[in-house]
Every structure is written in structure tokens, then in C-alpha cells.
């Protein structure tokens, strides 16, 4: 079995464990490449079906074509979509684009708090998230089944042991578990898999006329394209084989301070 | 040295272990730097941070991503990071060396196929150097290389290196682990990591990079017996699909599958995959679905195998276990056991030994071992509420290991070790479906008229060597000659077939007798005189059999001979073995026999001959014995 198939089979196993163990299960879909690959893997695991709702945390600052792409796939793949928005904060305008919050504060309210609102509202106890260990160093320490307390906080100093594909599936009422089926994939693996499976991804990832492409997608005001000539999936795979630039180099919120991102994640960010 | 990632199909996971502060994270940081795999700007970023904080730059900060880790200069949690050589891709798993974070070390190591164990040349072998070595072995990791680090602090002394090598080799030998290599390094300066060090002209290699490439990727267990644990059952698009991962062996369309533990049998109709050719087989590691030709009731937890190679299916097994829970693993408390996709309540049956994994010394808790403490290792037997399907870890890894859940937390893990587990035979696998109790249209009276006698159970009980089997055989012969329908239910026959899954523990003996009683009852119901010859030492067990038979149909025969007489006879040499303690729990010697207070017949076989004994039973059954004159 080739290494890509090994990754795929492991992810399918984790998705099925999650589906069996959680009555109130949802999958976060950021519209980016990772969570779209995850969505594809769910269809693999459940034989063409996605037997749980997808949650899109909409900051309203996403690049417009992301929303078009989202709605098209929802129609074509017959998905259940739940959209979460932090309406009070959006109304008050205490956001980074409005100049009333730092980037990290803005991520905290429009993404993290919005997520908490959706989880509380729908009583989700299991949330599937497409983070990967190679994305950034705190994610490198994640578990496949990662508990969050009632305030969504991640107790990173005291994580459960995880061995032999036996996961933490018992948890206190009021807490929830984040499930990370893509944890063991690298950015390169994701693109190789997109190529192998011919998965439709949003065109923002491909180089435009100005030789720029997005490598990681977030909100328009805080996400910047990189210089690239890669116009196809194949060319992206080749580009990634050469590069030593970190994947999230175009994501501004990671860089506000040394541990800005760690703090966000401890508080419940994806 | 930076080179593009080649198209690599092979991946190997390596865990870095060893005592706290022996330089694991530093080594990983340096390995990345020296092979040109650090992300662009990362080194500069870490240097700048160190400068701003007014602390010396540490290579370890690359892996120690948490603020609390950097503040304390220790690794708290395991992290994974990727790199490659020309040969293959590696996942490097950095594990913490502090005892407090052993569960994180286990999490890292349980995922690895090979390990690099670091020992500080200055400090030498420490507590966790040994504990980690032991745990690697327990986790099944056989490919280990030892890196003797911080050689710079020992003046790059060959003598010091050889001494540590000799000492640690000796220790590993006691636990049955033989490291592939020992390499002297100074991680901080990159000595002998990617290239040979000028500081150690006496070392001709290999370097750490060369060592990594010497490890092998373990093959998937395609050639082993099939194990397909059912993960879930889906009903999609009008098909009932059993979803699961082939843990070992190969699954093919047309395979006749046995589902343990409930022993249903069906045949694979299709193998299901999405957006891939369905194919007619699935190999180890594949997460697939199957449909069956005959619809049977199967749920999560069942393990599908071929009928020819079933797993063990018992309520008790022996294991070697490590405990990570905050609270000790206690006797008398119920826990959840997870093995493959099975979940069942379990308890400690007996703790044979508790071991301090850093010294291999037995931990003594007085005369009665009642618990396994945090970070201890134990040899013990577990008892489960329902039968569990399992294999020996040494034979099939994935169904030979388990975790224990205490409350909400996975708190321990273990591997199943050898014992005298009874293997199921082909006979014991034929199970009937659609079980219901039918009264039938033929009455017991009609049967008695046809046979010329009613059905009975003649239950012989007594010590081994008292004469039960001899009397049973003679009684059967006599009855047969008298034209009566009689049959002896022989202990050995039962043990080989009906009860081949049972051992000799009190519970298993009880179950053995219960089954014999049920079978005897059916024979009596069919109008036969069923003779049983079992020690059946417990009153309650015999009372149970009596209770399932109509009044007067259970004839309890106490075959009574003094222990000394039985021991003198010792036809099977069992008393001798029991006295030599080769047999545990032998009735009359090391286990009790509860004699019947009011048997239907009592035979003092030290005073009566075999034919006299048989005559007394016939007398009770009111069978005229014309034959009795012609005794043997």
C-alpha cells in the first residue's frame, strides 16, 4: 500500500470512529483545501454520503468566491450546511477590518466565539476539524480526539494518551471533543491526494495573471497571496516539493506575537 | 543540503526517547538544521526570540512550541515533524523525557516503528533511560538505536562512550532488546548527525542519518490470519454495509466469515468502496465495507475471521500492562476494556507481579497485591463480563492489545501474553440459529412406553480416582445388555468439543458442569438414561442440574472413597502432579470437594466391587438385573 493510501485509510477509520461515538457530530468546513479533502474522505468513509452537518463559521470577511464555491458544493453533493456568525460583534463593528480590534481579537470573536455559539446552539459534542500537525507547532502536539472543556479551552499540558487507535471517546457532559482526522497529513500530501482523487478545489489556490496564488485561505483582510506560477494541481505539488517557506506565511494573525496563535488555540480556536 | 522532496512512497515513523534533559529536542532541531529541512526563516525567528527574551538560543525551541515548554526548557507533549532522506520520508516523533509526562511519551512511541534513545554521556544511564527502553519493548518496538549525546562534555572520550554502551547493552539484554546501533553524538554541535565528526576521529560511522536509513519499514500483515473487526453497520442506499478495517490478512469476495464473539457465519458478497474500483479483495490496513450473502445480526465489536483460524474467545486472559492513570488500577473495581472495536467491562482477576520499569524490581505491597500504581508495569490476569475475541500479541498484534478506560480516561494499555488458552475446535463452531423451545408432539410418557423405561440422569460425583468412570462404563454396558437405552457423557469428550473454550478456573468449571447438565437433561428428555462421570465438586453446581430436571429424574450417586485410597490408585498420575504443585486447584488436594448430604445412592468403592456398585444403582432405578448373577 502506498503512503497516500495509508493516510487515507487511517483518516477513514477515524471518521467512522467519530460517527459511531458521537450522536451530535458536525464537521467544520472552512472551504479551504484541507477541510474539502476531509469532506471528500467523509464521502469515502460513508460510501458517498455525509451523514452529519457541516458547519461554516462565516466571518463575513471571506473572499466572495469562497461563498459561491461553498454553495455550489452544498447543492451538488447534497450537504447539510449550518452557518455560524457572531452577529452581535458584527453589528457592533468591533472587528479588525473596522479598526476596532487587533487581528487576534478579531479571530477570537468572529471565529472562535462564533464557533462556540454554533456548538452550544446545536449541542454538538463531537466536532471534526481539518487541522494538520505540520501546519504549525501547537498543532504538531494535537491528538486525533482532543477534548475541550465547557469553555472550549484546550488543556495542552494534560492531553489524553492516545495509542493503538483507541481514542478518547468518553467525556463529561458539557465538554466536547475535537476530532482531527487529517492530523497526520502534510500540506504536500493534501495536494497529492487532491491530484489523485481529482477533488474540486477553489480556484483561489491557483496562480492568477499576476503570478500570485493563495496557499492558505482565511479572511480577505488578513490573508495574503504568495508569489507563484503554479496554475494547476500538478504545478502546486511540484512547487511544494521545492519550497521551504512555511504554509501559513500568508496568515497575518499568527505573527502578532510569539505565542499569539498558541493562546488562540488554547482558547478554542481550530 | 536542502533538496526538493522526492516522490517517496515509503514512510517511517521514528520516536525520540530518553531521560529528561538528555537532549532529545535539541537533537531533532539540529537534525533538521543539518539536513536543510528547517522552514525558511525559522532559525532566524527562534534566534530573535531568544535574543529578545535574553536567553541563550536553544535548538529545542523548534519542537518545544508551547510557551510553557520554552519557559521551563523541557518538552511537555509529544510533537511530530516531517523530514526526508534520499531513501524515504520520516515522521520524527519527539517525546518528553520527564516522568510526569510518561503518557505523552507512550502516545508518541505507540505510533512509531523504530526509536532513537538518547543518553547523556555526562549523566550516563538514568531512570527514564531504562524505563523508556522497557516500554519500547513492551510496545513492540524492536528497532532501536542508542545515541550517546553530549560527547563534548566528556571530551569526546571513546572510553566513556564504550562504557555507556556496555552498561546499557547489558541492561537491554535483561529485557530482551538488542539495539541495532550505538552512535556517539554531540547534538548541539551536530557531531555525527548528518556527517562524521572531526572531534571523534576514532568513530568511523555510521552517522545518525545512516542509522535511520538502516531501519526497515515493517510490512503490513497481509499473510497473517484474517482479522476484520466490525467498526459499524450502515444502511445506505438499501444496502446493509459492515464497515471496518482489515487489521490483518486478506478479505475476499466469497470468503465464509465467522463473526466472534457471537459465532454467526455468513459469506462476503461484495467489498464496498467509494470512488474507487470495488475489487474483489481487501488487504491489511484497508478501511472498507462488506455486504453479506445471508443477512445475520452483527454489530460493532464483532471480529470477522475465516472459520479455519478463529481468535480465542474467553472471559479471562493474561496480560502485561502499563498504567498511566492518576488513580491506581485496583482489584475489585470495574473498568472498561477496549480491544479492537470491542468494549467490555472488566476487572482484575489476579495481579501476579508489579514491576518498576526503571529498575525491573518487583514492587511489593505486602502479601496481597491489590493495585497497579501510576507509571508501573504489571503482569496480571483480567476477567471480562462477556467473552472477548482476542489473539496473542506475539501472533497478531492488532487483536492482541487493549486499553483500559477508567471513568472518562484511557488510563492504561496492555498486551495479551501466552497462557493455556483453550482453542476452539471446528465442532464448537457450529451454532444453530432461530433458537426457540419447542414442546413437540411426542410426550415423555409416549417415549417411555416406546423405550420401555423413562429417561434419567445418573449423576456420578466424587474425587478423582474414586471410580466414577469405571462404574459409569460398566453401568452403561449392563443397561445396554438389558435392552435399555443408556449413554455415558464422558468428561474428555465434552472438554474436547462442547466445552473446549473453557479452562479450569472455578468459573469455567461451573460453566462446564452447567453445560453438561443441560446436555444430560436433553438426553433424559429424549428418553435415554444418561450417565455422567464428573468430579463436580460443588453442591451448588449439582443442585443447579437437579433443578432443571423433573422430580425424581436426577439420580445423584456419591462415589465415595477416602482420599488416601484415591491417591493410592491415582490412575492418571494426577495426584502426584498436584502434590508436586504442577496442577493448581486440584480437588481434594488444593481445592475443596463438597460431599452430597443426601445422595440418591452412595457407593463406598473402597468396600464395594464394581458390579456391586452397579447393582446398587440398578436397584435404585428399579431395574431387574437378571445379568447380575454373571458378574465379571
JSON list of N, CA, C and O in Angstrom, two decimals, chain B residues 323-354:
[
{"chain": "B", "resi": 323, "resn": "UNK", "atom": "N", "xyz": [0.40, 1.26, 33.44]},
{"chain": "B", "resi": 323, "resn": "UNK", "atom": "CA", "xyz": [-0.68, 2.08, 33.98]},
{"chain": "B", "resi": 323, "resn": "UNK", "atom": "C", "xyz": [-0.28, 3.55, 33.98]},
{"chain": "B", "resi": 323, "resn": "UNK", "atom": "O", "xyz": [0.81, 3.91, 34.44]},
{"chain": "B", "resi": 324, "resn": "UNK", "atom": "N", "xyz": [-1.14, 4.40, 33.45]},
{"chain": "B", "resi": 324, "resn": "UNK", "atom": "CA", "xyz": [-0.86, 5.83, 33.33]},
{"chain": "B", "resi": 324, "resn": "UNK", "atom": "C", "xyz": [-1.84, 6.68, 34.11]},
{"chain": "B", "resi": 324, "resn": "UNK", "atom": "O", "xyz": [-1.69, 7.89, 34.20]},
{"chain": "B", "resi": 325, "resn": "UNK", "atom": "N", "xyz": [-2.87, 6.04, 34.64]},
{"chain": "B", "resi": 325, "resn": "UNK", "atom": "CA", "xyz": [-3.95, 6.79, 35.30]},
{"chain": "B", "resi": 325, "resn": "UNK", "atom": "C", "xyz": [-3.49, 7.46, 36.58]},
{"chain": "B", "resi": 325, "resn": "UNK", "atom": "O", "xyz": [-2.56, 7.00, 37.24]},
{"chain": "B", "resi": 326, "resn": "UNK", "atom": "N", "xyz": [-4.15, 8.56, 36.91]},
{"chain": "B", "resi": 326, "resn": "UNK", "atom": "CA", "xyz": [-3.87, 9.25, 38.17]},
{"chain": "B", "resi": 326, "resn": "UNK", "atom": "C", "xyz": [-4.18, 8.34, 39.35]},
{"chain": "B", "resi": 326, "resn": "UNK", "atom": "O", "xyz": [-3.47, 8.31, 40.33]},
{"chain": "B", "resi": 327, "resn": "UNK", "atom": "N", "xyz": [-5.31, 7.64, 39.25]},
{"chain": "B", "resi": 327, "resn": "UNK", "atom": "CA", "xyz": [-5.68, 6.70, 40.31]},
{"chain": "B", "resi": 327, "resn": "UNK", "atom": "C", "xyz": [-5.16, 5.32, 39.95]},
{"chain": "B", "resi": 327, "resn": "UNK", "atom": "O", "xyz": [-5.14, 4.95, 38.79]},
{"chain": "B", "resi": 328, "resn": "UNK", "atom": "N", "xyz": [-4.76, 4.54, 40.98]},
{"chain": "B", "resi": 328, "resn": "UNK", "atom": "CA", "xyz": [-4.23, 3.21, 40.69]},
{"chain": "B", "resi": 328, "resn": "UNK", "atom": "C", "xyz": [-5.29, 2.31, 40.04]},
{"chain": "B", "resi": 328, "resn": "UNK", "atom": "O", "xyz": [-6.49, 2.56, 40.15]},
{"chain": "B", "resi": 329, "resn": "UNK", "atom": "N", "xyz": [-4.81, 1.28, 39.38]},
{"chain": "B", "resi": 329, "resn": "UNK", "atom": "CA", "xyz": [-5.66, 0.25, 38.77]},
{"chain": "B", "resi": 329, "resn": "UNK", "atom": "C", "xyz": [-5.91, -0.77, 39.88]},
{"chain": "B", "resi": 329, "resn": "UNK", "atom": "O", "xyz": [-4.99, -1.44, 40.33]},
{"chain": "B", "resi": 330, "resn": "UNK", "atom": "N", "xyz": [-7.17, -0.83, 40.35]},
{"chain": "B", "resi": 330, "resn": "UNK", "atom": "CA", "xyz": [-7.46, -1.58, 41.58]},
{"chain": "B", "resi": 330, "resn": "UNK", "atom": "C", "xyz": [-8.24, -2.85, 41.35]},
{"chain": "B", "resi": 330, "resn": "UNK", "atom": "O", "xyz": [-9.13, -2.90, 40.51]},
{"chain": "B", "resi": 331, "resn": "UNK", "atom": "N", "xyz": [-7.94, -3.82, 42.17]},
{"chain": "B", "resi": 331, "resn": "UNK", "atom": "CA", "xyz": [-8.75, -5.04, 42.24]},
{"chain": "B", "resi": 331, "resn": "UNK", "atom": "C", "xyz": [-10.13, -4.69, 42.77]},
{"chain": "B", "resi": 331, "resn": "UNK", "atom": "O", "xyz": [-10.26, -3.83, 43.64]},
{"chain": "B", "resi": 332, "resn": "UNK", "atom": "N", "xyz": [-11.14, -5.35, 42.25]},
{"chain": "B", "resi": 332, "resn": "UNK", "atom": "CA", "xyz": [-12.48, -5.15, 42.79]},
{"chain": "B", "resi": 332, "resn": "UNK", "atom": "C", "xyz": [-13.23, -3.99, 42.16]},
{"chain": "B", "resi": 332, "resn": "UNK", "atom": "O", "xyz": [-14.40, -3.78, 42.42]},
{"chain": "B", "resi": 333, "resn": "UNK", "atom": "N", "xyz": [-12.54, -3.21, 41.31]},
{"chain": "B", "resi": 333, "resn": "UNK", "atom": "CA", "xyz": [-13.22, -2.10, 40.63]},
{"chain": "B", "resi": 333, "resn": "UNK", "atom": "C", "xyz": [-13.47, -2.48, 39.18]},
{"chain": "B", "resi": 333, "resn": "UNK", "atom": "O", "xyz": [-12.66, -3.19, 38.57]},
{"chain": "B", "resi": 334, "resn": "UNK", "atom": "N", "xyz": [-14.57, -2.01, 38.63]},
{"chain": "B", "resi": 334, "resn": "UNK", "atom": "CA", "xyz": [-14.90, -2.33, 37.25]},
{"chain": "B", "resi": 334, "resn": "UNK", "atom": "C", "xyz": [-14.38, -1.23, 36.31]},
{"chain": "B", "resi": 334, "resn": "UNK", "atom": "O", "xyz": [-14.54, -0.05, 36.59]},
{"chain": "B", "resi": 335, "resn": "UNK", "atom": "N", "xyz": [-13.76, -1.65, 35.22]},
{"chain": "B", "resi": 335, "resn": "UNK", "atom": "CA", "xyz": [-13.22, -0.73, 34.22]},
{"chain": "B", "resi": 335, "resn": "UNK", "atom": "C", "xyz": [-13.77, -1.11, 32.85]},
{"chain": "B", "resi": 335, "resn": "UNK", "atom": "O", "xyz": [-14.36, -2.17, 32.69]},
{"chain": "B", "resi": 336, "resn": "UNK", "atom": "N", "xyz": [-13.52, -0.24, 31.89]},
{"chain": "B", "resi": 336, "resn": "UNK", "atom": "CA", "xyz": [-13.90, -0.58, 30.52]},
{"chain": "B", "resi": 336, "resn": "UNK", "atom": "C", "xyz": [-12.66, -1.01, 29.75]},
{"chain": "B", "resi": 336, "resn": "UNK", "atom": "O", "xyz": [-11.64, -0.33, 29.81]},
{"chain": "B", "resi": 337, "resn": "UNK", "atom": "N", "xyz": [-12.78, -2.13, 29.07]},
{"chain": "B", "resi": 337, "resn": "UNK", "atom": "CA", "xyz": [-11.67, -2.63, 28.26]},
{"chain": "B", "resi": 337, "resn": "UNK", "atom": "C", "xyz": [-12.03, -2.40, 26.80]},
{"chain": "B", "resi": 337, "resn": "UNK", "atom": "O", "xyz": [-13.14, -2.73, 26.37]},
{"chain": "B", "resi": 338, "resn": "UNK", "atom": "N", "xyz": [-11.09, -1.82, 26.03]},
{"chain": "B", "resi": 338, "resn": "UNK", "atom": "CA", "xyz": [-11.31, -1.63, 24.60]},
{"chain": "B", "resi": 338, "resn": "UNK", "atom": "C", "xyz": [-10.25, -2.43, 23.84]},
{"chain": "B", "resi": 338, "resn": "UNK", "atom": "O", "xyz": [-9.06, -2.21, 24.03]},
{"chain": "B", "resi": 339, "resn": "UNK", "atom": "N", "xyz": [-10.72, -3.36, 23.03]},
{"chain": "B", "resi": 339, "resn": "UNK", "atom": "CA", "xyz": [-9.81, -4.21, 22.26]},
{"chain": "B", "resi": 339, "resn": "UNK", "atom": "C", "xyz": [-10.35, -4.24, 20.83]},
{"chain": "B", "resi": 339, "resn": "UNK", "atom": "O", "xyz": [-11.47, -4.69, 20.62]},
{"chain": "B", "resi": 340, "resn": "UNK", "atom": "N", "xyz": [-9.56, -3.76, 19.89]},
{"chain": "B", "resi": 340, "resn": "UNK", "atom": "CA", "xyz": [-10.04, -3.51, 18.52]},
{"chain": "B", "resi": 340, "resn": "UNK", "atom": "C", "xyz": [-11.33, -2.70, 18.66]},
{"chain": "B", "resi": 340, "resn": "UNK", "atom": "O", "xyz": [-11.31, -1.67, 19.32]},
{"chain": "B", "resi": 341, "resn": "UNK", "atom": "N", "xyz": [-12.46, -3.14, 18.13]},
{"chain": "B", "resi": 341, "resn": "UNK", "atom": "CA", "xyz": [-13.68, -2.34, 18.27]},
{"chain": "B", "resi": 341, "resn": "UNK", "atom": "C", "xyz": [-14.58, -2.87, 19.38]},
{"chain": "B", "resi": 341, "resn": "UNK", "atom": "O", "xyz": [-15.69, -2.40, 19.56]},
{"chain": "B", "resi": 342, "resn": "UNK", "atom": "N", "xyz": [-14.09, -3.86, 20.14]},
{"chain": "B", "resi": 342, "resn": "UNK", "atom": "CA", "xyz": [-14.88, -4.40, 21.25]},
{"chain": "B", "resi": 342, "resn": "UNK", "atom": "C", "xyz": [-14.75, -3.52, 22.48]},
{"chain": "B", "resi": 342, "resn": "UNK", "atom": "O", "xyz": [-13.68, -3.00, 22.77]},
{"chain": "B", "resi": 343, "resn": "UNK", "atom": "N", "xyz": [-15.83, -3.41, 23.23]},
{"chain": "B", "resi": 343, "resn": "UNK", "atom": "CA", "xyz": [-15.79, -2.72, 24.52]},
{"chain": "B", "resi": 343, "resn": "UNK", "atom": "C", "xyz": [-16.52, -3.59, 25.52]},
{"chain": "B", "resi": 343, "resn": "UNK", "atom": "O", "xyz": [-17.64, -4.01, 25.26]},
{"chain": "B", "resi": 344, "resn": "UNK", "atom": "N", "xyz": [-15.88, -3.87, 26.63]},
{"chain": "B", "resi": 344, "resn": "UNK", "atom": "CA", "xyz": [-16.50, -4.76, 27.61]},
{"chain": "B", "resi": 344, "resn": "UNK", "atom": "C", "xyz": [-16.01, -4.39, 29.00]},
{"chain": "B", "resi": 344, "resn": "UNK", "atom": "O", "xyz": [-14.90, -3.89, 29.17]},
{"chain": "B", "resi": 345, "resn": "UNK", "atom": "N", "xyz": [-16.87, -4.60, 29.98]},
{"chain": "B", "resi": 345, "resn": "UNK", "atom": "CA", "xyz": [-16.48, -4.32, 31.35]},
{"chain": "B", "resi": 345, "resn": "UNK", "atom": "C", "xyz": [-15.48, -5.38, 31.81]},
{"chain": "B", "resi": 345, "resn": "UNK", "atom": "O", "xyz": [-15.61, -6.56, 31.46]},
{"chain": "B", "resi": 346, "resn": "UNK", "atom": "N", "xyz": [-14.52, -4.95, 32.61]},
{"chain": "B", "resi": 346, "resn": "UNK", "atom": "CA", "xyz": [-13.54, -5.91, 33.09]},
{"chain": "B", "resi": 346, "resn": "UNK", "atom": "C", "xyz": [-13.10, -5.59, 34.51]},
{"chain": "B", "resi": 346, "resn": "UNK", "atom": "O", "xyz": [-13.34, -4.49, 35.01]},
{"chain": "B", "resi": 347, "resn": "UNK", "atom": "N", "xyz": [-12.49, -6.57, 35.12]},
{"chain": "B", "resi": 347, "resn": "UNK", "atom": "CA", "xyz": [-11.91, -6.42, 36.45]},
{"chain": "B", "resi": 347, "resn": "UNK", "atom": "C", "xyz": [-10.57, -7.14, 36.49]},
{"chain": "B", "resi": 347, "resn": "UNK", "atom": "O", "xyz": [-10.34, -8.05, 35.71]},
{"chain": "B", "resi": 348, "resn": "UNK", "atom": "N", "xyz": [-9.76, -6.76, 37.45]},
{"chain": "B", "resi": 348, "resn": "UNK", "atom": "CA", "xyz": [-8.52, -7.51, 37.65]},
{"chain": "B", "resi": 348, "resn": "UNK", "atom": "C", "xyz": [-8.90, -8.84, 38.28]},
{"chain": "B", "resi": 348, "resn": "UNK", "atom": "O", "xyz": [-9.66, -8.88, 39.25]},
{"chain": "B", "resi": 349, "resn": "UNK", "atom": "N", "xyz": [-8.41, -9.91, 37.72]},
{"chain": "B", "resi": 349, "resn": "UNK", "atom": "CA", "xyz": [-8.64, -11.22, 38.33]},
{"chain": "B", "resi": 349, "resn": "UNK", "atom": "C", "xyz": [-7.56, -11.48, 39.37]},
{"chain": "B", "resi": 349, "resn": "UNK", "atom": "O", "xyz": [-7.84, -11.78, 40.52]},
{"chain": "B", "resi": 350, "resn": "UNK", "atom": "N", "xyz": [-6.31, -11.33, 38.95]},
{"chain": "B", "resi": 350, "resn": "UNK", "atom": "CA", "xyz": [-5.20, -11.51, 39.89]},
{"chain": "B", "resi": 350, "resn": "UNK", "atom": "C", "xyz": [-3.99, -10.76, 39.37]},
{"chain": "B", "resi": 350, "resn": "UNK", "atom": "O", "xyz": [-3.76, -10.68, 38.16]},
{"chain": "B", "resi": 351, "resn": "UNK", "atom": "N", "xyz": [-3.27, -10.14, 40.29]},
{"chain": "B", "resi": 351, "resn": "UNK", "atom": "CA", "xyz": [-2.02, -9.47, 39.91]},
{"chain": "B", "resi": 351, "resn": "UNK", "atom": "C", "xyz": [-0.88, -10.41, 40.26]},
{"chain": "B", "resi": 351, "resn": "UNK", "atom": "O", "xyz": [-0.70, -10.76, 41.42]},
{"chain": "B", "resi": 352, "resn": "UNK", "atom": "N", "xyz": [-0.15, -10.83, 39.25]},
{"chain": "B", "resi": 352, "resn": "UNK", "atom": "CA", "xyz": [0.96, -11.76, 39.51]},
{"chain": "B", "resi": 352, "resn": "UNK", "atom": "C", "xyz": [2.20, -11.01, 39.98]},
{"chain": "B", "resi": 352, "resn": "UNK", "atom": "O", "xyz": [2.94, -11.49, 40.82]},
{"chain": "B", "resi": 353, "resn": "UNK", "atom": "N", "xyz": [2.39, -9.82, 39.40]},
{"chain": "B", "resi": 353, "resn": "UNK", "atom": "CA", "xyz": [3.65, -9.13, 39.66]},
{"chain": "B", "resi": 353, "resn": "UNK", "atom": "C", "xyz": [3.52, -7.66, 39.26]},
{"chain": "B", "resi": 353, "resn": "UNK", "atom": "O", "xyz": [2.97, -7.36, 38.21]},
{"chain": "B", "resi": 354, "resn": "UNK", "atom": "N", "xyz": [4.01, -6.77, 40.10]},
{"chain": "B", "resi": 354, "resn": "UNK", "atom": "CA", "xyz": [4.09, -5.36, 39.73]},
{"chain": "B", "resi": 354, "resn": "UNK", "atom": "C", "xyz": [5.57, -5.01, 39.63]},
{"chain": "B", "resi": 354, "resn": "UNK", "atom": "O", "xyz": [6.36, -5.38, 40.51]}
]
